[in-house]
């Protein structure tokens, strides 16, 4: 029921995803008067889904605290997350209110052992393919240990999405030199460098332009800087697209030139299409929740479902749990006494 278009995007998006993944079964939570007519228009989704009526839907402008008070136990958002907790669903996907979705997810699913705060991870298109970037808005400010946690979470996601055995991880900073940046970032970098991790390779600090270059497989930052970077990239993509459309329509000769270069422009449009990488993954919870962009269309929502499908198929939660256990066992072994004299 959330997002700018609600069920009018969710149901058609589910049909697109169902063509790609015929083995999906949907659990749909929403207002029956809105959803039922759409299901009749999309019989493929109707036949591959179980519908649950909910009287309450969380509005896009509702504060997280209000959402918890008004929608806990009964809203469509809560019910979808609760289905993950009970094991009835493998993953929850929503285009609704981000703050409310995170608050409900954290309250319902709880964070994994040794994880203080969750993160939102996004797939980022780069010159060499794609990278994982986190956090893009869940945690404003982060200490050194949380940045290390984000590195482990992001590394596990890169393994699940890209199939890389030991993905490279970089900390976003104002320079690559070890003396630059906030103290928490420098401390996290030193600890990552000094702690051998079998699940990732720490590559040092990376700068803002490395996001587009794809210098590393995973870029780690706190949510304030990450969200600004994400919104800046989205705005820049729209700006470039607007410039190109204006240039191609400016003169008769430019229109002729566009016809000759149409194939190249179509490829560029495909590369810059934000719908292809729609979906932020809530990491660090005891279950998987995917946040779709609220303003996306059916194709974009289908991409979020595709991402959800891949996260479940590649056992993201299991990979994260394994990596966390290995990391904390290593820390415990380093801190443990080695002889009677150390006791």
JSON list of N, CA, C and O in Angstrom, two decimals, residues 7-8 14 25 39 61 71 74 76 80 140 188 216 225 235 263-264 288 319-320 326 328:
[
{"chain": "A", "resi": 7, "resn": "UNK", "atom": "N", "xyz": [-0.59, -0.05, -4.60]},
{"chain": "A", "resi": 7, "resn": "UNK", "atom": "CA", "xyz": [-0.84, -1.34, -5.24]},
{"chain": "A", "resi": 7, "resn": "UNK", "atom": "C", "xyz": [-0.86, -1.25, -6.76]},
{"chain": "A", "resi": 7, "resn": "UNK", "atom": "O", "xyz": [-0.64, -2.24, -7.45]},
{"chain": "A", "resi": 8, "resn": "UNK", "atom": "N", "xyz": [-1.09, -0.05, -7.30]},
{"chain": "A", "resi": 8, "resn": "UNK", "atom": "CA", "xyz": [-1.10, 0.12, -8.76]},
{"chain": "A", "resi": 8, "resn": "UNK", "atom": "C", "xyz": [0.26, -0.15, -9.40]},
{"chain": "A", "resi": 8, "resn": "UNK", "atom": "O", "xyz": [0.34, -0.40, -10.60]},
{"chain": "A", "resi": 14, "resn": "UNK", "atom": "N", "xyz": [4.79, -7.23, -9.52]},
{"chain": "A", "resi": 14, "resn": "UNK", "atom": "CA", "xyz": [4.82, -8.64, -9.14]},
{"chain": "A", "resi": 14, "resn": "UNK", "atom": "C", "xyz": [4.64, -9.54, -10.35]},
{"chain": "A", "resi": 14, "resn": "UNK", "atom": "O", "xyz": [5.27, -10.60, -10.45]},
{"chain": "A", "resi": 25, "resn": "UNK", "atom": "N", "xyz": [5.92, -17.39, -4.73]},
{"chain": "A", "resi": 25, "resn": "UNK", "atom": "CA", "xyz": [4.55, -17.27, -4.20]},
{"chain": "A", "resi": 25, "resn": "UNK", "atom": "C", "xyz": [4.48, -16.01, -3.37]},
{"chain": "A", "resi": 25, "resn": "UNK", "atom": "O", "xyz": [5.31, -15.79, -2.49]},
{"chain": "A", "resi": 39, "resn": "UNK", "atom": "N", "xyz": [-5.98, -7.54, -8.69]},
{"chain": "A", "resi": 39, "resn": "UNK", "atom": "CA", "xyz": [-5.67, -8.96, -8.85]},
{"chain": "A", "resi": 39, "resn": "UNK", "atom": "C", "xyz": [-6.51, -9.59, -9.96]},
{"chain": "A", "resi": 39, "resn": "UNK", "atom": "O", "xyz": [-6.04, -10.47, -10.68]},
{"chain": "A", "resi": 61, "resn": "UNK", "atom": "N", "xyz": [4.12, 9.97, 5.14]},
{"chain": "A", "resi": 61, "resn": "UNK", "atom": "CA", "xyz": [4.62, 11.06, 5.98]},
{"chain": "A", "resi": 61, "resn": "UNK", "atom": "C", "xyz": [4.49, 10.76, 7.47]},
{"chain": "A", "resi": 61, "resn": "UNK", "atom": "O", "xyz": [4.71, 11.65, 8.31]},
{"chain": "A", "resi": 71, "resn": "UNK", "atom": "N", "xyz": [0.44, 1.25, 13.91]},
{"chain": "A", "resi": 71, "resn": "UNK", "atom": "CA", "xyz": [0.42, 0.13, 12.97]},
{"chain": "A", "resi": 71, "resn": "UNK", "atom": "C", "xyz": [0.98, -1.18, 13.46]},
{"chain": "A", "resi": 71, "resn": "UNK", "atom": "O", "xyz": [0.92, -2.19, 12.74]},
{"chain": "A", "resi": 74, "resn": "UNK", "atom": "N", "xyz": [-1.02, -4.73, 13.29]},
{"chain": "A", "resi": 74, "resn": "UNK", "atom": "CA", "xyz": [-2.22, -4.72, 12.44]},
{"chain": "A", "resi": 74, "resn": "UNK", "atom": "C", "xyz": [-2.05, -4.09, 11.06]},
{"chain": "A", "resi": 74, "resn": "UNK", "atom": "O", "xyz": [-2.88, -4.32, 10.18]},
{"chain": "A", "resi": 76, "resn": "UNK", "atom": "N", "xyz": [-0.53, -3.27, 7.22]},
{"chain": "A", "resi": 76, "resn": "UNK", "atom": "CA", "xyz": [-0.01, -4.11, 6.13]},
{"chain": "A", "resi": 76, "resn": "UNK", "atom": "C", "xyz": [1.51, -4.19, 6.18]},
{"chain": "A", "resi": 76, "resn": "UNK", "atom": "O", "xyz": [2.10, -5.24, 5.89]},
{"chain": "A", "resi": 80, "resn": "UNK", "atom": "N", "xyz": [3.55, -7.83, 6.87]},
{"chain": "A", "resi": 80, "resn": "UNK", "atom": "CA", "xyz": [4.50, -8.39, 5.90]},
{"chain": "A", "resi": 80, "resn": "UNK", "atom": "C", "xyz": [5.83, -8.72, 6.56]},
{"chain": "A", "resi": 80, "resn": "UNK", "atom": "O", "xyz": [6.46, -9.74, 6.26]},
{"chain": "A", "resi": 140, "resn": "UNK", "atom": "N", "xyz": [22.46, 7.29, 11.22]},
{"chain": "A", "resi": 140, "resn": "UNK", "atom": "CA", "xyz": [23.14, 8.59, 11.09]},
{"chain": "A", "resi": 140, "resn": "UNK", "atom": "C", "xyz": [24.27, 8.64, 12.11]},
{"chain": "A", "resi": 140, "resn": "UNK", "atom": "O", "xyz": [24.04, 8.65, 13.33]},
{"chain": "A", "resi": 188, "resn": "UNK", "atom": "N", "xyz": [38.48, 2.60, 12.45]},
{"chain": "A", "resi": 188, "resn": "UNK", "atom": "CA", "xyz": [37.90, 1.44, 11.77]},
{"chain": "A", "resi": 188, "resn": "UNK", "atom": "C", "xyz": [38.85, 0.91, 10.71]},
{"chain": "A", "resi": 188, "resn": "UNK", "atom": "O", "xyz": [39.02, -0.31, 10.56]},
{"chain": "A", "resi": 216, "resn": "UNK", "atom": "N", "xyz": [36.25, -0.59, -5.52]},
{"chain": "A", "resi": 216, "resn": "UNK", "atom": "CA", "xyz": [36.10, -1.73, -4.63]},
{"chain": "A", "resi": 216, "resn": "UNK", "atom": "C", "xyz": [34.71, -2.34, -4.80]},
{"chain": "A", "resi": 216, "resn": "UNK", "atom": "O", "xyz": [33.81, -1.72, -5.37]},
{"chain": "A", "resi": 225, "resn": "UNK", "atom": "N", "xyz": [26.21, 10.51, 5.24]},
{"chain": "A", "resi": 225, "resn": "UNK", "atom": "CA", "xyz": [27.00, 10.69, 4.02]},
{"chain": "A", "resi": 225, "resn": "UNK", "atom": "C", "xyz": [26.51, 9.76, 2.91]},
{"chain": "A", "resi": 225, "resn": "UNK", "atom": "O", "xyz": [26.45, 10.14, 1.74]},
{"chain": "A", "resi": 235, "resn": "UNK", "atom": "N", "xyz": [20.31, 12.35, -8.70]},
{"chain": "A", "resi": 235, "resn": "UNK", "atom": "CA", "xyz": [20.08, 13.66, -9.30]},
{"chain": "A", "resi": 235, "resn": "UNK", "atom": "C", "xyz": [20.99, 13.91, -10.49]},
{"chain": "A", "resi": 235, "resn": "UNK", "atom": "O", "xyz": [20.56, 14.50, -11.49]},
{"chain": "A", "resi": 263, "resn": "UNK", "atom": "N", "xyz": [21.33, 3.62, -31.17]},
{"chain": "A", "resi": 263, "resn": "UNK", "atom": "CA", "xyz": [21.74, 2.41, -30.47]},
{"chain": "A", "resi": 263, "resn": "UNK", "atom": "C", "xyz": [22.61, 2.71, -29.27]},
{"chain": "A", "resi": 263, "resn": "UNK", "atom": "O", "xyz": [22.43, 2.14, -28.19]},
{"chain": "A", "resi": 264, "resn": "UNK", "atom": "N", "xyz": [23.56, 3.64, -29.45]},
{"chain": "A", "resi": 264, "resn": "UNK", "atom": "CA", "xyz": [24.45, 4.01, -28.35]},
{"chain": "A", "resi": 264, "resn": "UNK", "atom": "C", "xyz": [23.69, 4.71, -27.23]},
{"chain": "A", "resi": 264, "resn": "UNK", "atom": "O", "xyz": [23.93, 4.47, -26.04]},
{"chain": "A", "resi": 288, "resn": "UNK", "atom": "N", "xyz": [15.23, -10.81, 6.12]},
{"chain": "A", "resi": 288, "resn": "UNK", "atom": "CA", "xyz": [15.56, -9.92, 5.01]},
{"chain": "A", "resi": 288, "resn": "UNK", "atom": "C", "xyz": [14.36, -9.03, 4.68]},
{"chain": "A", "resi": 288, "resn": "UNK", "atom": "O", "xyz": [13.24, -9.51, 4.51]},
{"chain": "A", "resi": 319, "resn": "UNK", "atom": "N", "xyz": [24.97, -16.31, 5.33]},
{"chain": "A", "resi": 319, "resn": "UNK", "atom": "CA", "xyz": [26.33, -15.84, 5.07]},
{"chain": "A", "resi": 319, "resn": "UNK", "atom": "C", "xyz": [26.74, -14.78, 6.09]},
{"chain": "A", "resi": 319, "resn": "UNK", "atom": "O", "xyz": [27.88, -14.77, 6.60]},
{"chain": "A", "resi": 320, "resn": "UNK", "atom": "N", "xyz": [25.82, -13.85, 6.41]},
{"chain": "A", "resi": 320, "resn": "UNK", "atom": "CA", "xyz": [26.12, -12.82, 7.39]},
{"chain": "A", "resi": 320, "resn": "UNK", "atom": "C", "xyz": [26.40, -13.45, 8.75]},
{"chain": "A", "resi": 320, "resn": "UNK", "atom": "O", "xyz": [27.37, -13.09, 9.43]},
{"chain": "A", "resi": 326, "resn": "UNK", "atom": "N", "xyz": [32.70, -15.84, 12.69]},
{"chain": "A", "resi": 326, "resn": "UNK", "atom": "CA", "xyz": [34.13, -15.96, 12.44]},
{"chain": "A", "resi": 326, "resn": "UNK", "atom": "C", "xyz": [34.87, -14.72, 12.94]},
{"chain": "A", "resi": 326, "resn": "UNK", "atom": "O", "xyz": [35.94, -14.83, 13.57]},
{"chain": "A", "resi": 328, "resn": "UNK", "atom": "N", "xyz": [34.00, -12.52, 15.34]},
{"chain": "A", "resi": 328, "resn": "UNK", "atom": "CA", "xyz": [34.00, -12.40, 16.80]},
{"chain": "A", "resi": 328, "resn": "UNK", "atom": "C", "xyz": [34.78, -13.52, 17.47]},
{"chain": "A", "resi": 328, "resn": "UNK", "atom": "O", "xyz": [35.35, -13.31, 18.54]}
]
